[in-house]
Structure formats: C-alpha cells, structure tokens
C-alpha cells in the first residue's frame, strides 16, 4: 500500500482528511458536548437564548456561583437512587456474562468438534433465534412469570438474558474453537482422557482470548438491554437503562432533565473505559464472523 | 464426537434456548388466538325506601370462576389479527372502497396503528441498511488511508456510537436536536425559521430517526470493511496499478469484489437489527409521528392494562416479517451447505 500513498494527489488527500474530520466530529462531538453540558444547569444546556451558553454557562454561574455544578449528578445518584440501579446492573451483568460463557463454551466446543449434520441445523436454529427481536418474546414470558411469581426479580432477568445471549455466544465460540486444532484435544484423548477431561485440561487453558472477546459482547448485551429489563424488572429492581427511561417520564415534567443527562453520562463512562481497554478484542470480535464466514 | 457426549455438552445452552426462546414463541402463538374473558354481568336489584331499581354490575365471582376454568381466555381464532389495531381488514376495505386513487388510500391506511408501525419499520430497514453500508465503506477507506499512528484513536472514536447503549445514544442525539439544543439551533439558523422544531414534524422526525440509525450502525460496517481492507491482496492491487488502472478502477475492480462477501454479512446483520428498531422511538418520544412493530408490542405490554393478546398478535406478525426477510439468506446458506 505504500506505493499507493505516494501517488495520492492533493485533492484526494484533502477529501480523505475532510471525510475523517467530519466523521470524527459526528462520532465524538455528541458525547463531549453532553459530558460538558451535564455540569451545567438546565437553562444553559437547553438554552433558548444562545447555544453558546451551554459552553460558557452564565445561568450556571448565576444560580450556583460557579461555572460547573454537580447538581445533576447529585439529583440522579442521591435523590433518585441511581446507585441502586447501578448495583442491579452490576449484578445482572456479572451473572449473565458468567453463565452465558459457561453454557456457551461447552456448547460451542461440542458444535466445533462434532462432524454430524445436526450441528449445522443446530447453528441455523440458533441463527433464527438470534434474529428474533427480544421484545416479541416478552409477551410469552409475562403470563407465566406472573403465575409463578417470578416477575420483577433480578434472577428472572438474568436467566432470560442468558437465553437471549446464547445464540450469539454459541456462534462466536463455535467459530473460535474451530480455529483451535483438533489434534490438541484428540491427542489428550488418545492418552486416556475422556472428552470432558480433554476439554477441561487441554482446551480451557488456551481458550481465554476467544472467551474474553465473547464475554465483552455478552456484557454489552446485558448492559445495553432495554426491551427485556424494562418489561420484566419491578421498579425497585430496575437496572440503569430502564431507570433512565423512567426518569424521562417523571423528571421532564419536574424540570429535572439534568438528572437524566447526568445519568446518561454515568452510563456511558464505563463503556468508554471498556472500549479503551479492550479495543483490539472488540474489533476482532466484530470481524470474526465476517472474515471467516 | 459421540452423540451422547455432544448431547451433554450442548444440554445447558439448548435447555436455556428451549425454555426461554422456543417455548415463549409457542406461547405467543397460542396467546394470539385467545382473548380475555368477557366480564360476567349480573343484574342487581337495589331496594330502598323509594322503590326498587335494577343496576348491572360485574359479577366478580363468576368472572373469576371463568378465569380459573380456562386461564388462557376465550378462543378467538384470528379475530385479534383482523381487528383494528392489527391487520384491520374492515378498515382497509372501507378505505379501498372510499378512496379515489392510491395516494388517498395509502394516506388512510397508514393512519391505522399496524400499518403506521409497518410503514416506518420497513422504510427504516430499507433506507438505513444501504446507507450504513455506503458510509461504513467510505469511512473504512478514509481510515485505511490515514497514517498508522492515528488509526488507533480513529477506531476508538468510531466505535463509540455503536457501543453506547442505543437508548442512551439516541437520548444524547435527541437533546442536541431539541429546539433549544445545539443542532436544533443550527437547523433553525440554516432554515431561517426560528420556530423550526424537528419533534413537531413527521418527515423531520423520520429523517432524524434514520440519521440516528446510520450514526449508530455505520461503525459496524466500518469495522468489518476495515478488517477486510487489511486482507486485500497487494499483488493483485499492484498488478492492477501496473496495468494502468486508475484509483477508482482499483477500487471498482479489486477492492469491491474482495469486500462483497462481507457486504452480504453486514446486510444480513443490519436487516435483522434494523427491523427491530425500538429504543430511538422511546428516546425521541416520537410515537406520534413514527412507530415501529417493536414499539407497538412495548406499548401494548406497558401501561395500566397489559394487552397480552394484542401484543402476542403483533409479535407473531413481527416474527413472520423477520422470517420473510431472512428466507433468501437461509435458502442460500442451505444450498451452500448441501453443495459441500
């Protein structure tokens, strides 16, 4: 590609740089804007007079005496108990990731090693399940969950999210295990291990890169879910995302949109850190299915 | 691998999928052909000093008994599917008979809740998907041309719109587009109309939702294409250059054919994901101007009265829609597989 770089004309260079700058603005600016604005009062963040107020914050200065205020965060975390929702999210994500990965590694390993035709159908059915919008399943859950008194509990949400996660986890880990040479576990079996021992002692030590990548996406699914958690969790067990949605109903009328803005920033921050740390794994995970398939 | 070992290995995950995906689908199918029991009405005679009056009241006990006897409700066949909030056969027929031309017919039909949701869902799916592919490709080519040093940060910022929770991402955009937000103010300035409000106009709301959709999903296409660009055969590219292919011809005849299989993959994932468009409609509070099938189900399930039958019928219709979208892909996969 070096030869190409040398031949590039100025006009083309300007165009490419223009595209990159425009895209970076589109991708990053909304987040920076909201982060900055979350430390202002509502009159500045939603300024009728002049959009520059959101940057300089004259009303914030007038109302609180400083140019930055933590009032939104105080309101969301202390008054509206957003911390409780954060704890719920941590519990849900932790269990969903652990259980999905346990189920998924076992299933994905078997699917990659079996040579029978039914593995193909198994994966196709998983793909069909992956295509179902989760919300279509919810009306199937509700009557049963009400009947058996399972509705509203964190454990119910966890098991439902694990199930919804399975098709994707299986596909990803299946294609990952395909890349681990069969000889590895088969030689262990020649040495007298049974299938599970071979899996336990030979495959488990080398599977972590794939498991970490899959785990990241399981985490994202659980963390980002709105459709299922909003319908299945009771008010006191809400996770962060449905909690933000419920802010919108109540706080907008009270004039406390800034609570929601602060909550939105709080939800985005962990994702920011996660992308920064795991960028390589995320990119490889996103392309795993495509490049091989 | 032996059948028995395979069975034990896949048991936990198949059990999870069976109980929480397959059974609910069956249960949704069953629910959609049942409706709630009608309440049993009884006449009560109230006798006071001024004579007797008869009033009607709900017989709680009898209703309860009916509910106990058949918990699913009354069998209604396809009634729920045909009623006003779903396929609305009668209303569509009436609209057909009373309209003078397609435009008027269309205008009447899209006012019915199901067709309103369907029209937006389809428009969103088939407008956003190609745009995502085009923008993803352009961004991938641009990032690939940048010096290696800055590619890391470029990819980091590009990932943000996709990784951030859809509900949160759309809220961030919504607040900026608000008439008092920065983009809203910019639009008012550009249009020269100080009262311009995106929220209040149906076409602008549609555009806004689709812009959000492209913003949210373009990074996915970008990453896949970017990875594909790393594996372009440099020999082919060089020989094309030696043969005098212009830059555009190199893209057209070397790079695009190389990326074509990836495009199928992106299109498949995007069709599935865009068809379930839901969160932005909640965030934008756009339901007056645009609804989607997923939103219709959410709306039936939430609120005071949970309309399970209605939600179930919409769910079944949504699943049918997904099935129709996916059939070509599945048929092709099956053909490829049988050829092997």
Coordinates of C-alpha atoms in Angstrom, one line a residue, chain A residues 1 3-5 7-9 12-13 16 19-20 23-24 26-34 42 44-48 51 102-122 124-147 150-151 156 159-160 162-168 170 195-196 199 217 220 223-227 230-231 241-242 244-245 248 252 257 260-265 267-268 271-276 279 282-284 286-287 289-291, chain B residues 1-6 8-10 12-14 16-22 24-25 27-28 31 71 135 138-139 141-146 150-169 171-176 178-183 185-186 214-215 218-220 222-229 231 234 237-238 241 245-247 250 255 261-262 265 268-269 272-273 275-276 278-279 282-283 285 293-295 297-298 301-303 306 308 311-312 314-316 318-319 322 326 329-330 333-334 337-338:
Chain A
X1 CA 0.0 0.0 0.0
X3 CA 3.2 2.8 -3.4
X4 CA -0.5 4.0 -3.3
X5 CA 0.2 6.5 -0.6
X7 CA 0.8 8.6 -5.7
X8 CA -2.1 10.3 -3.9
X9 CA -3.0 13.7 -5.3
X12 CA -7.7 13.3 -2.9
X13 CA -5.8 13.9 0.3
X16 CA -9.9 12.0 2.7
X19 CA -14.1 12.8 5.5
X20 CA -12.1 11.8 8.6
X23 CA -16.7 11.6 10.8
X24 CA -14.7 12.2 14.0
X26 CA -20.0 13.2 14.2
X27 CA -18.8 10.3 16.3
X28 CA -17.2 12.1 19.2
X29 CA -18.8 15.5 19.4
X30 CA -22.2 14.4 20.8
X31 CA -20.5 12.7 23.8
X32 CA -18.1 15.5 24.6
X33 CA -21.0 18.0 24.3
X34 CA -23.2 16.0 26.7
X42 CA -30.9 23.1 32.5
X44 CA -27.8 26.6 29.9
X45 CA -27.8 23.0 28.5
X46 CA -31.1 23.8 26.8
X47 CA -30.6 27.4 26.1
X48 CA -33.4 29.3 24.5
X51 CA -26.3 27.8 22.2
X102 CA -20.1 -21.4 30.9
X103 CA -23.0 -22.6 28.8
X104 CA -21.5 -21.2 25.6
X105 CA -18.0 -22.7 25.9
X106 CA -19.5 -26.1 26.5
X107 CA -21.9 -25.9 23.6
X108 CA -19.6 -24.1 21.3
X109 CA -16.9 -26.6 21.9
X110 CA -19.2 -29.5 21.1
X111 CA -20.5 -27.8 18.0
X112 CA -17.0 -27.3 16.7
X113 CA -15.9 -30.9 17.3
X114 CA -18.9 -32.9 16.2
X115 CA -18.9 -33.9 12.5
X116 CA -22.6 -34.8 12.2
X117 CA -25.1 -33.0 10.1
X118 CA -27.3 -31.9 13.1
X119 CA -24.6 -29.4 14.2
X120 CA -25.5 -27.4 11.1
X121 CA -29.2 -27.4 11.9
X122 CA -28.4 -26.5 15.5
X124 CA -29.1 -22.5 11.8
X125 CA -31.8 -22.6 14.5
X126 CA -29.6 -20.6 16.8
X127 CA -29.3 -18.0 13.9
X128 CA -33.1 -17.9 13.6
X129 CA -33.3 -17.3 17.4
X130 CA -30.7 -14.6 17.1
X131 CA -32.9 -12.8 14.6
X132 CA -36.0 -12.7 16.9
X133 CA -36.4 -9.3 18.4
X134 CA -36.3 -9.9 22.1
X135 CA -39.5 -7.9 22.7
X136 CA -41.5 -10.4 20.7
X137 CA -40.7 -13.0 23.4
X138 CA -41.7 -10.8 26.3
X139 CA -45.5 -11.3 25.8
X140 CA -44.7 -15.0 26.0
X141 CA -42.9 -14.6 29.4
X142 CA -45.3 -12.3 31.2
X143 CA -48.3 -14.6 32.0
X144 CA -46.0 -17.4 33.1
X145 CA -43.9 -15.1 35.2
X146 CA -46.9 -13.6 36.9
X147 CA -48.4 -17.0 37.5
X150 CA -41.2 -14.8 39.0
X151 CA -41.9 -11.4 37.7
X156 CA -35.5 -13.9 36.2
X159 CA -31.8 -16.2 33.1
X160 CA -33.8 -14.6 30.3
X162 CA -28.6 -15.6 29.3
X163 CA -31.0 -17.4 27.0
X164 CA -31.3 -14.5 24.6
X165 CA -27.5 -14.3 24.6
X166 CA -26.9 -18.0 23.8
X167 CA -27.4 -18.0 20.0
X168 CA -24.8 -15.3 19.6
X170 CA -22.6 -20.2 20.6
X195 CA -14.0 -35.8 26.3
X196 CA -14.7 -33.7 29.3
X199 CA -11.8 -30.1 27.3
X217 CA -20.3 -8.8 23.8
X220 CA -22.7 -5.3 26.2
X223 CA -25.7 -3.8 29.9
X224 CA -27.5 -2.2 26.9
X225 CA -30.7 -4.1 27.1
X226 CA -33.8 -2.1 27.4
X227 CA -36.7 -4.1 25.9
X230 CA -37.9 -2.6 31.2
X231 CA -40.7 -5.2 31.0
X241 CA -31.1 1.8 31.3
X242 CA -34.8 1.3 32.2
X244 CA -33.1 6.4 32.7
X245 CA -36.2 5.7 30.6
X248 CA -37.8 10.7 31.3
X252 CA -39.1 16.1 32.4
X257 CA -33.9 16.8 32.7
X260 CA -31.3 12.2 33.1
X261 CA -28.4 14.0 31.4
X262 CA -26.1 13.1 34.4
X263 CA -27.4 9.5 34.4
X264 CA -26.7 9.2 30.7
X265 CA -23.1 10.3 31.2
X267 CA -24.0 5.0 32.0
X268 CA -21.7 5.9 29.1
X271 CA -18.4 1.8 28.2
X272 CA -15.9 4.5 27.4
X273 CA -13.3 2.8 29.6
X274 CA -14.2 -0.6 28.3
X275 CA -13.7 0.3 24.7
X276 CA -10.4 2.0 25.5
X279 CA -10.5 -2.1 21.6
X282 CA -13.9 -5.7 20.2
X283 CA -12.6 -5.2 16.7
X284 CA -11.5 -8.8 16.4
X286 CA -16.9 -7.9 15.3
X287 CA -15.0 -9.2 12.4
X289 CA -17.9 -13.9 12.0
X290 CA -17.5 -11.9 8.8
X291 CA -13.9 -12.6 7.7
Chain B
X1 CA -17.7 -36.7 18.8
X2 CA -20.2 -39.3 20.1
X3 CA -23.9 -38.4 20.1
X4 CA -24.1 -38.9 23.8
X5 CA -21.2 -36.6 24.7
X6 CA -22.5 -34.0 22.3
X8 CA -24.4 -33.5 27.4
X9 CA -22.2 -30.6 26.2
X10 CA -25.0 -28.7 24.5
X12 CA -27.3 -26.4 29.3
X13 CA -27.4 -23.9 26.4
X14 CA -30.1 -25.8 24.5
X16 CA -31.9 -22.3 28.1
X17 CA -32.9 -21.6 24.5
X18 CA -35.7 -24.1 24.5
X19 CA -37.3 -22.8 27.7
X20 CA -36.8 -19.1 27.1
X21 CA -36.9 -18.7 23.4
X22 CA -38.7 -21.6 21.8
X24 CA -42.2 -18.3 24.6
X25 CA -42.6 -18.3 20.8
X27 CA -46.8 -19.4 24.0
X28 CA -47.1 -16.2 22.0
X31 CA -52.0 -16.3 23.2
X71 CA -56.8 -19.5 32.2
X135 CA -21.0 5.2 4.9
X138 CA -16.3 5.4 2.9
X139 CA -15.1 5.7 6.5
X141 CA -11.4 3.7 3.0
X142 CA -10.6 7.0 4.7
X143 CA -9.3 5.5 7.9
X144 CA -7.3 3.0 5.9
X145 CA -5.5 5.8 4.1
X146 CA -4.5 7.6 7.4
X150 CA -3.5 7.9 14.3
X151 CA -5.6 4.8 13.3
X152 CA -5.9 3.6 16.9
X153 CA -7.7 6.8 18.2
X154 CA -9.7 7.0 14.9
X155 CA -11.1 3.5 15.5
X156 CA -11.7 4.2 19.2
X157 CA -13.9 7.2 18.5
X158 CA -15.6 5.4 15.6
X159 CA -16.6 2.6 17.9
X160 CA -18.4 4.9 20.3
X161 CA -21.7 5.5 18.5
X162 CA -22.2 1.7 18.1
X163 CA -21.1 0.6 21.5
X164 CA -23.1 3.1 23.6
X165 CA -26.5 1.8 24.8
X166 CA -29.0 2.6 22.0
X167 CA -31.4 4.3 24.4
X168 CA -28.6 6.5 25.7
X169 CA -27.1 7.2 22.4
X171 CA -31.2 10.4 24.0
X172 CA -27.9 12.3 23.5
X173 CA -28.8 13.0 19.9
X174 CA -32.3 13.9 20.9
X175 CA -31.2 16.5 23.4
X176 CA -28.9 18.1 20.8
X178 CA -34.2 19.7 20.6
X179 CA -35.2 23.2 19.6
X180 CA -33.1 24.5 22.5
X181 CA -30.1 22.2 21.7
X182 CA -27.1 22.9 19.6
X183 CA -28.1 21.1 16.4
X185 CA -30.4 25.9 17.0
X186 CA -28.1 25.3 14.0
X214 CA -27.0 5.4 10.3
X215 CA -24.9 7.1 13.0
X218 CA -22.2 2.8 10.3
X219 CA -19.3 1.9 12.7
X220 CA -20.2 -1.7 12.5
X222 CA -16.8 0.4 9.0
X223 CA -15.0 -2.1 11.3
X224 CA -15.9 -5.1 9.1
X225 CA -14.8 -3.3 5.9
X226 CA -11.7 -2.0 7.6
X227 CA -10.7 -5.6 8.6
X228 CA -11.4 -6.7 5.1
X229 CA -9.2 -3.9 3.6
X231 CA -6.5 -8.6 3.7
X234 CA -1.4 -6.4 -2.5
X237 CA -3.6 -4.4 -6.5
X238 CA 0.0 -3.8 -7.7
X241 CA -1.7 -0.5 -11.0
X245 CA -5.9 1.0 -13.5
X246 CA -6.8 4.4 -12.1
X247 CA -7.5 4.7 -8.3
X250 CA -8.7 -0.3 -8.5
X255 CA -11.4 -3.9 -3.6
X261 CA -18.9 -11.4 0.8
X262 CA -18.5 -9.0 3.8
X265 CA -22.8 -10.4 6.1
X268 CA -27.8 -9.7 7.0
X269 CA -26.9 -8.4 10.4
X272 CA -32.1 -8.2 11.5
X273 CA -31.2 -5.3 13.7
X275 CA -36.2 -4.4 11.7
X276 CA -36.3 -4.4 15.5
X278 CA -37.3 0.4 19.0
X279 CA -35.2 2.4 21.5
X282 CA -38.8 5.7 23.0
X283 CA -35.9 8.2 23.5
X285 CA -40.7 10.3 22.2
X293 CA -43.5 -3.0 15.3
X294 CA -41.3 -3.5 18.4
X295 CA -42.7 -0.2 19.8
X297 CA -45.6 -4.5 21.3
X298 CA -43.9 -2.5 24.0
X301 CA -47.4 -4.6 27.2
X302 CA -46.7 -1.5 29.2
X303 CA -49.2 0.8 30.8
X306 CA -51.4 -5.2 29.7
X308 CA -51.3 -9.6 26.1
X311 CA -49.0 -7.8 21.9
X312 CA -48.9 -11.5 21.0
X314 CA -48.2 -8.1 16.8
X315 CA -45.3 -10.4 17.9
X316 CA -46.3 -13.1 15.6
X318 CA -43.2 -9.3 13.5
X319 CA -41.7 -12.8 13.6
X322 CA -38.3 -11.5 10.1
X326 CA -34.3 -14.0 6.3
X329 CA -30.3 -15.8 3.2
X330 CA -31.3 -19.1 4.8
X333 CA -26.8 -21.0 3.3
X334 CA -28.7 -24.3 2.9
X337 CA -24.1 -26.4 2.7
X338 CA -25.7 -29.1 0.6

